mmCIF file of C-alpha atoms in Angstrom:
data_model
loop_
_atom_site.group_PDB
_atom_site.id
_atom_site.type_symbol
_atom_site.label_atom_id
_atom_site.label_comp_id
_atom_site.label_asym_id
_atom_site.label_seq_id
_atom_site.Cartn_x
_atom_site.Cartn_y
_atom_site.Cartn_z
ATOM 1 C CA MET A 1 -21.690 5.593 -11.217
ATOM 2 C CA VAL A 2 -21.657 2.121 -9.738
ATOM 3 C CA ASN A 3 -23.341 1.551 -6.391
ATOM 4 C CA PHE A 4 -22.130 -1.293 -4.251
ATOM 5 C CA SER A 5 -23.997 -2.948 -1.444
ATOM 6 C CA ALA A 6 -22.638 -2.442 2.035
ATOM 7 C CA GLU A 7 -21.555 -6.091 2.149
ATOM 8 C CA LYS A 8 -19.717 -5.846 -1.182
ATOM 9 C CA VAL A 9 -18.003 -2.647 -0.081
ATOM 10 C CA GLN A 10 -17.021 -4.294 3.197
ATOM 11 C CA GLU A 11 -15.560 -7.275 1.298
ATOM 12 C CA ILE A 12 -13.614 -4.969 -0.986
ATOM 13 C CA VAL A 13 -12.365 -2.942 1.987
ATOM 14 C CA GLU A 14 -11.231 -6.119 3.751
ATOM 15 C CA GLU A 15 -9.440 -7.357 0.613
ATOM 16 C CA LYS A 16 -7.695 -4.043 0.114
ATOM 17 C CA ASP A 17 -6.828 -3.878 3.805
ATOM 18 C CA ALA A 18 -5.234 -7.336 3.604
ATOM 19 C CA GLU A 19 -3.275 -6.281 0.510
ATOM 20 C CA TYR A 20 -2.267 -3.068 2.252
ATOM 21 C CA LYS A 21 -0.990 -4.948 5.331
ATOM 22 C CA LYS A 22 0.939 -7.379 3.129
ATOM 23 C CA LEU A 23 2.533 -4.494 1.247
ATOM 24 C CA GLU A 24 3.351 -2.727 4.506
ATOM 25 C CA GLU A 25 5.181 -5.843 5.710
ATOM 26 C CA GLU A 26 7.013 -6.110 2.410
ATOM 27 C CA TYR A 27 7.815 -2.403 2.550
ATOM 28 C CA SER A 28 9.251 -2.668 6.078
ATOM 29 C CA TYR A 29 11.306 -5.714 5.049
ATOM 30 C CA LEU A 30 12.623 -3.882 2.006
ATOM 31 C CA LYS A 31 13.343 -0.833 4.122
ATOM 32 C CA GLU A 32 15.417 -2.930 6.552
ATOM 33 C CA GLU A 33 17.287 -4.584 3.720
ATOM 34 C CA TYR A 34 17.813 -1.182 2.132
ATOM 35 C CA GLY A 35 19.415 0.026 5.388
ATOM 36 C CA GLU A 36 21.742 -2.976 5.444
ATOM 37 C CA LEU A 37 22.695 -2.504 1.820
ATOM 38 C CA GLU A 38 23.179 1.208 2.435
ATOM 39 C CA GLU A 39 25.767 0.309 5.107
ATOM 40 C CA VAL A 40 27.473 -2.073 2.678
ATOM 41 C CA CYS A 41 27.471 0.672 0.063
ATOM 42 C CA GLN A 42 29.058 3.137 2.515
ATOM 43 C CA GLU A 43 31.672 0.552 3.414
ATOM 44 C CA LEU A 44 32.416 -0.044 -0.267
ATOM 45 C CA LYS A 45 32.731 3.690 -0.825
ATOM 46 C CA ARG A 46 35.237 3.914 2.055
ATOM 47 C CA GLU A 47 37.199 1.011 0.592
ATOM 48 C CA ARG A 48 37.179 2.637 -2.820
ATOM 49 C CA LYS A 49 38.656 5.840 -1.373
ATOM 50 C CA ASN A 50 41.566 3.846 0.061
ATOM 51 C CA ILE A 51 42.525 2.377 -3.306
ATOM 52 C CA PRO A 52 45.013 4.251 -5.475
ATOM 53 C CA LEU A 53 43.462 5.951 -8.496
ATOM 54 C CA LYS A 54 45.230 3.711 -11.039
ATOM 55 C CA VAL A 55 43.980 0.520 -9.445
ATOM 56 C CA LYS A 56 40.381 1.584 -8.733
ATOM 57 C CA SER A 57 38.829 0.297 -11.945
ATOM 58 C CA VAL A 58 40.613 -3.048 -11.633
ATOM 59 C CA TYR A 59 39.846 -3.533 -7.960
ATOM 60 C CA LEU A 60 36.044 -3.498 -8.236
ATOM 61 C CA SER A 61 35.283 -7.170 -8.135
ATOM 62 C CA GLN A 62 32.155 -8.876 -9.283
ATOM 63 C CA ASN A 63 30.933 -8.968 -5.665
ATOM 64 C CA HIS A 64 31.075 -5.200 -5.373
ATOM 65 C CA ILE A 65 29.238 -4.756 -8.655
ATOM 66 C CA THR A 66 26.627 -7.293 -7.548
ATOM 67 C CA GLU A 67 26.151 -5.435 -4.253
ATOM 68 C CA LEU A 68 25.691 -2.145 -6.107
ATOM 69 C CA GLU A 69 23.148 -3.811 -8.410
ATOM 70 C CA ARG A 70 21.283 -5.170 -5.362
ATOM 71 C CA ILE A 71 21.202 -1.688 -3.859
ATOM 72 C CA THR A 72 19.762 -0.289 -7.091
ATOM 73 C CA GLU A 73 17.155 -3.049 -7.287
ATOM 74 C CA LEU A 74 16.221 -2.479 -3.662
ATOM 75 C CA GLU A 75 15.822 1.256 -4.191
ATOM 76 C CA ASN A 76 13.509 0.503 -7.130
ATOM 77 C CA ALA A 77 11.526 -1.978 -5.018
ATOM 78 C CA VAL A 78 11.129 0.568 -2.213
ATOM 79 C CA TYR A 79 9.922 3.160 -4.731
ATOM 80 C CA LYS A 80 7.393 0.667 -6.163
ATOM 81 C CA ALA A 81 6.189 -0.212 -2.660
ATOM 82 C CA GLN A 82 5.661 3.476 -1.913
ATOM 83 C CA GLU A 83 3.683 3.912 -5.155
ATOM 84 C CA ILE A 84 1.539 0.863 -4.359
ATOM 85 C CA ASN A 85 1.008 2.230 -0.861
ATOM 86 C CA LYS A 86 -0.281 5.508 -2.359
ATOM 87 C CA GLU A 87 -2.591 3.640 -4.757
ATOM 88 C CA LEU A 88 -3.988 1.505 -1.926
ATOM 89 C CA HIS A 89 -4.576 4.612 0.167
ATOM 90 C CA GLU A 90 -6.505 6.250 -2.699
ATOM 91 C CA THR A 91 -8.543 3.073 -3.247
ATOM 92 C CA ASN A 92 -9.272 2.888 0.462
ATOM 93 C CA LEU A 93 -10.563 6.470 0.424
ATOM 94 C CA LYS A 94 -12.828 5.713 -2.561
ATOM 95 C CA LEU A 95 -14.176 2.584 -0.868
ATOM 96 C CA SER A 96 -14.806 4.497 2.350
ATOM 97 C CA LYS A 97 -16.835 7.088 0.418
ATOM 98 C CA SER A 98 -18.773 4.323 -1.297
ATOM 99 C CA LEU A 99 -19.457 2.633 2.048
ATOM 100 C CA LYS A 100 -20.739 5.902 3.542
ATOM 101 C CA THR A 101 -23.024 6.380 0.539
ATOM 102 C CA ALA A 102 -24.302 2.802 0.802
ATOM 103 C CA ASN A 103 -25.006 3.232 4.529
ATOM 104 C CA ARG A 104 -26.843 6.513 3.911
ATOM 105 C CA ASP A 105 -28.950 4.918 1.163
ATOM 106 C CA PHE A 106 -29.744 1.965 3.416
ATOM 107 C CA PHE A 107 -30.989 4.221 6.212
ATOM 108 C CA ILE A 108 -33.076 6.271 3.765
ATOM 109 C CA LEU A 109 -34.695 3.083 2.475
ATOM 110 C CA ALA A 110 -35.250 1.832 6.023
ATOM 111 C CA ALA A 111 -36.913 5.137 6.985
ATOM 112 C CA ALA A 112 -39.119 4.990 3.894
ATOM 113 C CA TYR A 113 -40.083 1.395 4.747
ATOM 114 C CA VAL A 114 -40.978 2.355 8.334
ATOM 115 C CA ALA A 115 -43.007 5.347 7.128
ATOM 116 C CA THR A 116 -44.865 3.174 4.608
ATOM 117 C CA LEU A 117 -45.531 0.537 7.256
ATOM 118 C CA ALA A 118 -46.824 3.162 9.688
ATOM 119 C CA LEU A 119 -49.099 4.610 7.002
ATOM 120 C CA MET A 120 -50.454 1.153 6.156
ATOM 121 C CA ILE A 121 -51.169 0.415 9.840
ATOM 122 C CA TYR A 122 -52.838 3.809 10.259
ATOM 123 C CA LEU A 123 -55.031 3.261 7.196
ATOM 124 C CA PHE A 124 -55.867 -0.293 8.301
ATOM 125 C CA ILE A 125 -56.925 0.824 11.783
ATOM 126 C CA ARG A 126 -58.964 3.683 10.443
#
């Protein structure tokens, strides 16, 4: 088990927090774009319903295919962002536990130092 100093844990927490905020911004951007592309997809589906069955396969232009590919890529990006969000949350929990442990150890050492100092003063006075 690796013990980190409180400063190191704080640095790691700040780094992960910055990464988390960046990913949250990216996630919200991707979510907005996903909503826009979802509307485009619905519009394309409505258009497709209006086309006669014989002409459907011919009518899908490269733009429509590109839009559908963008929607698929965006869905994958949103899924990845959610997975990264989960990983960052788990890492944050681990770092919080480590920080609590480091703080507890620090206070134990400080108490031991104070007790030793008090004992030394007592023995010196005596």
